[in-house]
Amino acid sequence: MMILVSAALAGCQTVQTTGGGVVGVDRPQTMTTLISSEEFNQKAAQEYRQTIEAASKKGRLNQDPAQVERVRRIADRLIPSTAVFRPDAARWDWEVNVISSNEVNAWCMPGGKIAVYTGLLVKLKPTDDELAAVMGHEISHALREHSREQYSQALAQGIIINILGAVTGASAVTQNAGQTVLDVMLNLPHSRTDETEADRIGVELAARSGYDPRAAVSLWEKMGRLGGSAPPEILSTHPSDETRMADLRVYATKVLPLYESTRGR
Ligand SMILES: [Zn+2]
């Protein structure tokens, strides 16, 4: 009964967040109408600001200028390619920062707020192509609004239900979203479907930006090898297995001509 009530309160609509691109990602998505993309992105931006300020206070923000220059240079090449999938992304207020942490992690919050952890750079020692692969993958989750979609599902299932919001209307639910964007992003594992979509769009973004899309395969293989008793944090939210790797190989090959066409520029 709870589920029915919440689903009714959490009005939904079917949307397409992105165009298909060469990789042809075209799954219709169900999104809540209680929180618009703009509101969700605003909440994400607030949380990003808090995260960045907290890192700064602890002396953990952008400590190594060479690392910062590197991830921003790669982002600057990837971001224009996002217009292929959604033109509005070019107008997002993109930010890219490096956080000092032993965690092997990187993420892109809704609306284009990127963080790369030094643990990923130091432990994984990615090539530029591999770094572009992981950043392209994270950016793709943001383009597809997977966090808002997960949030919508959680609302509909009553996993996230603010009783006050249910009584007083959408505004209280919206306020509650401020605490949960990062929670959703860092704690709810992406579904296999989300991973596949981010993998496919990610390799196309990389290829169009002049990065070898095949590096996505070696990147996630390297991630897997880091595993052992303490797998990288990023693998807990980005589940990986042989099926996923096989799909990645197919799509990296599919977008290879896009990469090769950038080589002559
Ligand atoms: Zn992912």
CSV table of C-alpha atoms and ligand atoms in Angstrom, one decimal:
chain,number,residue,atom,x,y,z
A,1,MET,CA,0.0,0.0,0.0
A,2,MET,CA,2.9,2.3,0.9
A,3,ILE,CA,4.4,1.7,-2.5
A,4,LEU,CA,1.1,2.6,-4.3
A,5,VAL,CA,0.7,5.8,-2.2
A,6,SER,CA,4.3,6.9,-2.8
A,7,ALA,CA,4.1,6.1,-6.5
A,8,ALA,CA,1.0,8.2,-6.8
A,9,LEU,CA,2.6,11.1,-4.9
A,10,ALA,CA,5.9,10.8,-6.9
A,11,GLY,CA,4.4,11.7,-10.3
A,12,CYS,CA,6.4,10.3,-13.1
A,13,GLN,CA,7.0,11.1,-16.7
A,14,THR,CA,8.9,9.2,-19.5
A,15,VAL,CA,11.8,11.2,-21.0
A,16,GLN,CA,14.8,10.8,-23.2
A,17,THR,CA,17.7,12.6,-21.6
A,18,THR,CA,20.1,12.1,-24.5
A,19,GLY,CA,20.3,11.5,-28.2
A,20,GLY,CA,21.4,8.1,-29.2
A,21,GLY,CA,24.8,8.9,-30.8
A,22,VAL,CA,26.6,6.3,-32.9
A,23,VAL,CA,26.4,3.8,-30.0
A,24,GLY,CA,22.6,4.1,-30.1
A,25,VAL,CA,21.6,4.4,-26.4
A,26,ASP,CA,17.9,5.0,-26.6
A,27,ARG,CA,16.2,3.6,-23.6
A,28,PRO,CA,13.2,5.7,-22.5
A,29,GLN,CA,13.6,6.8,-18.8
A,30,THR,CA,11.1,7.3,-16.1
A,31,MET,CA,11.7,10.4,-14.1
A,32,THR,CA,9.8,12.0,-11.2
A,33,THR,CA,8.0,15.2,-11.8
A,34,LEU,CA,8.5,16.3,-8.2
A,35,ILE,CA,12.0,17.5,-8.9
A,36,SER,CA,13.1,19.0,-12.3
A,37,SER,CA,16.5,18.5,-13.8
A,38,GLU,CA,17.3,22.1,-13.0
A,39,GLU,CA,16.3,21.7,-9.3
A,40,PHE,CA,18.2,18.4,-9.0
A,41,ASN,CA,21.3,20.0,-10.6
A,42,GLN,CA,21.1,23.0,-8.2
A,43,LYS,CA,21.0,20.6,-5.2
A,44,ALA,CA,24.0,18.7,-6.7
A,45,ALA,CA,25.9,22.0,-7.2
A,46,GLN,CA,25.2,23.0,-3.5
A,47,GLU,CA,26.6,19.7,-2.3
A,48,TYR,CA,29.5,19.9,-4.6
A,49,ARG,CA,30.4,23.3,-3.2
A,50,GLN,CA,30.2,21.9,0.3
A,51,THR,CA,32.4,18.9,-0.7
A,52,ILE,CA,35.0,21.1,-2.3
A,53,GLU,CA,35.0,23.6,0.5
A,54,ALA,CA,35.4,20.8,3.1
A,55,ALA,CA,38.3,19.4,1.1
A,56,SER,CA,39.9,22.8,0.8
A,57,LYS,CA,39.7,23.4,4.6
A,58,LYS,CA,41.5,20.1,5.1
A,59,GLY,CA,44.2,21.0,2.6
A,60,ARG,CA,43.0,18.3,0.3
A,61,LEU,CA,42.0,20.3,-2.7
A,62,ASN,CA,44.0,20.6,-5.9
A,63,GLN,CA,47.3,20.1,-4.1
A,64,ASP,CA,49.3,19.1,-7.2
A,65,PRO,CA,49.1,21.7,-10.0
A,66,ALA,CA,50.3,19.1,-12.6
A,67,GLN,CA,47.4,16.7,-11.6
A,68,VAL,CA,44.9,19.5,-11.8
A,69,GLU,CA,46.1,20.7,-15.1
A,70,ARG,CA,46.0,17.2,-16.5
A,71,VAL,CA,42.4,16.3,-15.5
A,72,ARG,CA,41.2,19.7,-16.6
A,73,ARG,CA,42.9,19.4,-19.9
A,74,ILE,CA,41.2,16.1,-20.5
A,75,ALA,CA,37.8,17.4,-19.3
A,76,ASP,CA,38.2,20.4,-21.7
A,77,ARG,CA,38.5,18.0,-24.6
A,78,LEU,CA,35.6,15.7,-23.5
A,79,ILE,CA,33.0,18.4,-22.6
A,80,PRO,CA,32.5,19.8,-26.2
A,81,SER,CA,31.7,16.3,-27.3
A,82,THR,CA,28.8,16.0,-24.9
A,83,ALA,CA,26.8,18.2,-27.3
A,84,VAL,CA,26.4,15.2,-29.6
A,85,PHE,CA,24.2,13.6,-26.9
A,86,ARG,CA,22.6,16.6,-25.4
A,87,PRO,CA,23.1,20.2,-26.6
A,88,ASP,CA,22.3,21.8,-23.2
A,89,ALA,CA,25.2,20.1,-21.6
A,90,ALA,CA,27.6,22.6,-23.3
A,91,ARG,CA,25.9,25.3,-21.2
A,92,TRP,CA,26.3,23.4,-17.9
A,93,ASP,CA,28.5,25.1,-15.3
A,94,TRP,CA,31.2,22.4,-15.5
A,95,GLU,CA,33.7,22.2,-12.7
A,96,VAL,CA,36.7,19.9,-12.4
A,97,ASN,CA,38.7,19.4,-9.2
A,98,VAL,CA,41.2,16.9,-7.7
A,99,ILE,CA,40.6,15.7,-4.2
A,100,SER,CA,43.5,14.2,-2.1
A,101,SER,CA,42.2,10.8,-1.0
A,102,ASN,CA,43.5,7.3,-1.0
A,103,GLU,CA,40.2,6.1,-2.5
A,104,VAL,CA,40.3,5.0,-6.1
A,105,ASN,CA,37.3,7.0,-7.2
A,106,ALA,CA,36.0,9.6,-9.6
A,107,TRP,CA,32.6,11.0,-10.2
A,108,CYS,CA,30.6,13.5,-12.1
A,109,MET,CA,27.6,15.0,-10.3
A,110,PRO,CA,24.4,15.9,-12.2
A,111,GLY,CA,25.0,19.2,-14.1
A,112,GLY,CA,28.7,18.6,-14.7
A,113,LYS,CA,30.5,18.7,-11.3
A,114,ILE,CA,33.5,16.5,-11.5
A,115,ALA,CA,35.9,15.2,-8.9
A,116,VAL,CA,38.9,12.9,-9.4
A,117,TYR,CA,40.6,11.4,-6.3
A,118,THR,CA,44.3,11.3,-6.1
A,119,GLY,CA,44.0,7.6,-5.2
A,120,LEU,CA,42.9,6.9,-8.7
A,121,LEU,CA,45.8,8.8,-10.2
A,122,VAL,CA,48.4,7.3,-7.9
A,123,LYS,CA,47.3,3.7,-7.6
A,124,LEU,CA,46.0,3.2,-11.1
A,125,LYS,CA,48.6,5.2,-13.0
A,126,PRO,CA,46.2,5.7,-15.9
A,127,THR,CA,47.4,6.9,-19.3
A,128,ASP,CA,45.6,10.0,-20.7
A,129,ASP,CA,43.4,7.7,-22.8
A,130,GLU,CA,42.5,5.7,-19.7
A,131,LEU,CA,41.8,8.8,-17.6
A,132,ALA,CA,39.6,10.1,-20.4
A,133,ALA,CA,37.8,6.7,-20.3
A,134,VAL,CA,36.9,6.9,-16.7
A,135,MET,CA,36.0,10.6,-16.9
A,136,GLY,CA,33.9,10.0,-20.0
A,137,HIS,CA,32.1,7.2,-18.3
A,138,GLU,CA,31.3,9.4,-15.2
A,139,ILE,CA,30.2,12.3,-17.5
A,140,SER,CA,27.9,9.9,-19.3
A,141,HIS,CA,26.1,9.0,-16.1
A,142,ALA,CA,25.5,12.8,-15.6
A,143,LEU,CA,24.3,13.2,-19.2
A,144,ARG,CA,21.8,10.3,-18.8
A,145,GLU,CA,20.7,11.8,-15.4
A,146,HIS,CA,21.1,8.4,-13.9
A,147,SER,CA,21.2,9.8,-10.4
A,148,ARG,CA,17.9,11.6,-10.9
A,149,GLU,CA,16.5,8.4,-12.4
A,150,GLN,CA,17.7,6.4,-9.4
A,151,TYR,CA,16.2,9.0,-7.1
A,152,SER,CA,12.9,8.8,-9.0
A,153,GLN,CA,12.8,5.0,-8.5
A,154,ALA,CA,13.7,5.3,-4.8
A,155,LEU,CA,10.9,7.8,-4.4
A,156,ALA,CA,8.4,5.6,-6.3
A,157,GLN,CA,9.4,2.6,-4.2
A,158,GLY,CA,9.1,4.5,-1.0
A,159,ILE,CA,12.9,4.0,-0.2
A,160,ILE,CA,13.2,7.8,-0.1
A,161,ILE,CA,10.0,9.2,1.2
A,162,ASN,CA,9.9,12.3,3.2
A,163,ILE,CA,6.6,12.1,5.2
A,164,LEU,CA,6.6,15.8,5.7
A,165,GLY,CA,7.0,16.2,2.0
A,166,ALA,CA,4.1,13.8,1.4
A,167,VAL,CA,1.9,16.0,3.6
A,168,THR,CA,3.0,19.4,2.6
A,169,GLY,CA,3.7,18.9,-1.1
A,170,ALA,CA,6.7,18.9,-3.3
A,171,SER,CA,8.7,21.7,-1.7
A,172,ALA,CA,9.7,19.7,1.3
A,173,VAL,CA,10.6,16.7,-0.8
A,174,THR,CA,12.8,19.0,-2.9
A,175,GLN,CA,14.5,20.3,0.2
A,176,ASN,CA,15.2,16.8,1.3
A,177,ALA,CA,16.8,16.1,-2.1
A,178,GLY,CA,19.7,18.2,-0.9
A,179,GLN,CA,20.9,15.5,1.4
A,180,THR,CA,20.5,12.7,-1.0
A,181,VAL,CA,22.0,13.6,-4.4
A,182,LEU,CA,25.5,12.7,-3.2
A,183,ASP,CA,24.0,9.8,-1.1
A,184,VAL,CA,22.4,8.4,-4.2
A,185,MET,CA,25.5,8.9,-6.2
A,186,LEU,CA,28.0,7.5,-3.8
A,187,ASN,CA,26.0,4.8,-2.1
A,188,LEU,CA,23.5,3.3,-4.5
A,189,PRO,CA,25.2,1.1,-7.0
A,190,HIS,CA,24.4,1.8,-10.6
A,191,SER,CA,22.3,-0.9,-12.3
A,192,ARG,CA,23.9,-3.0,-15.0
A,193,THR,CA,21.8,-1.1,-17.5
A,194,ASP,CA,23.2,2.2,-16.3
A,195,GLU,CA,26.7,0.9,-16.5
A,196,THR,CA,26.2,-0.3,-20.1
A,197,GLU,CA,24.8,3.0,-21.1
A,198,ALA,CA,27.7,5.0,-19.5
A,199,ASP,CA,30.2,2.6,-21.0
A,200,ARG,CA,28.8,3.0,-24.5
A,201,ILE,CA,28.3,6.8,-24.4
A,202,GLY,CA,31.7,7.1,-22.6
A,203,VAL,CA,33.7,5.4,-25.4
A,204,GLU,CA,32.0,7.6,-27.9
A,205,LEU,CA,32.8,10.8,-26.0
A,206,ALA,CA,36.4,9.7,-25.7
A,207,ALA,CA,36.7,8.7,-29.3
A,208,ARG,CA,35.2,12.0,-30.5
A,209,SER,CA,37.6,13.9,-28.2
A,210,GLY,CA,40.6,12.2,-29.7
A,211,TYR,CA,41.2,9.6,-27.0
A,212,ASP,CA,41.6,5.9,-27.9
A,213,PRO,CA,38.3,4.3,-26.9
A,214,ARG,CA,40.0,0.9,-26.4
A,215,ALA,CA,41.6,2.4,-23.3
A,216,ALA,CA,38.3,1.9,-21.5
A,217,VAL,CA,38.9,-1.9,-21.6
A,218,SER,CA,42.4,-1.6,-20.2
A,219,LEU,CA,41.2,0.9,-17.6
A,220,TRP,CA,38.5,-1.4,-16.1
A,221,GLU,CA,40.8,-4.4,-16.3
A,222,LYS,CA,43.4,-2.4,-14.3
A,223,MET,CA,40.6,-1.5,-11.8
A,224,GLY,CA,39.8,-5.2,-11.5
A,225,ARG,CA,43.4,-6.1,-10.8
A,226,LEU,CA,43.6,-3.5,-8.0
A,227,GLY,CA,40.9,-5.6,-6.3
A,228,GLY,CA,42.0,-8.3,-3.9
A,229,SER,CA,40.7,-7.9,-0.4
A,230,ALA,CA,39.9,-4.2,-0.8
A,231,PRO,CA,38.4,-3.5,-4.2
A,232,PRO,CA,38.5,0.1,-5.4
A,233,GLU,CA,35.6,2.2,-4.1
A,234,ILE,CA,34.5,3.0,-7.7
A,235,LEU,CA,33.8,-0.7,-8.3
A,236,SER,CA,31.2,-0.8,-5.5
A,237,THR,CA,29.0,1.8,-7.4
A,238,HIS,CA,30.1,0.6,-10.9
A,239,PRO,CA,29.7,-3.2,-10.9
A,240,SER,CA,31.9,-4.9,-13.5
A,241,ASP,CA,32.1,-8.4,-14.9
A,242,GLU,CA,33.0,-10.3,-18.1
A,243,THR,CA,29.7,-9.5,-19.8
A,244,ARG,CA,30.3,-5.8,-19.3
A,245,MET,CA,33.9,-6.0,-20.5
A,246,ALA,CA,32.8,-7.9,-23.6
A,247,ASP,CA,30.2,-5.2,-24.4
A,248,LEU,CA,32.8,-2.5,-23.8
A,249,ARG,CA,35.2,-4.2,-26.3
A,250,VAL,CA,32.4,-4.3,-29.0
A,251,TYR,CA,31.5,-0.6,-28.5
A,252,ALA,CA,35.1,0.6,-28.3
A,253,THR,CA,35.7,-1.1,-31.7
A,254,LYS,CA,32.4,0.4,-33.0
A,255,VAL,CA,33.5,4.0,-32.3
A,256,LEU,CA,37.1,3.5,-33.3
A,257,PRO,CA,36.6,5.2,-36.7
A,258,LEU,CA,35.5,8.4,-34.8
A,259,TYR,CA,38.8,8.3,-33.0
A,260,GLU,CA,40.8,7.7,-36.1
A,261,SER,CA,39.1,10.6,-37.9
A,262,THR,CA,40.4,12.9,-35.2
A,263,ARG,CA,43.9,11.8,-35.8
A,264,GLY,CA,44.3,13.6,-39.0
A,265,ARG,CA,43.1,17.0,-37.6
B,1,ZN,ZN,29.4,3.8,-13.9
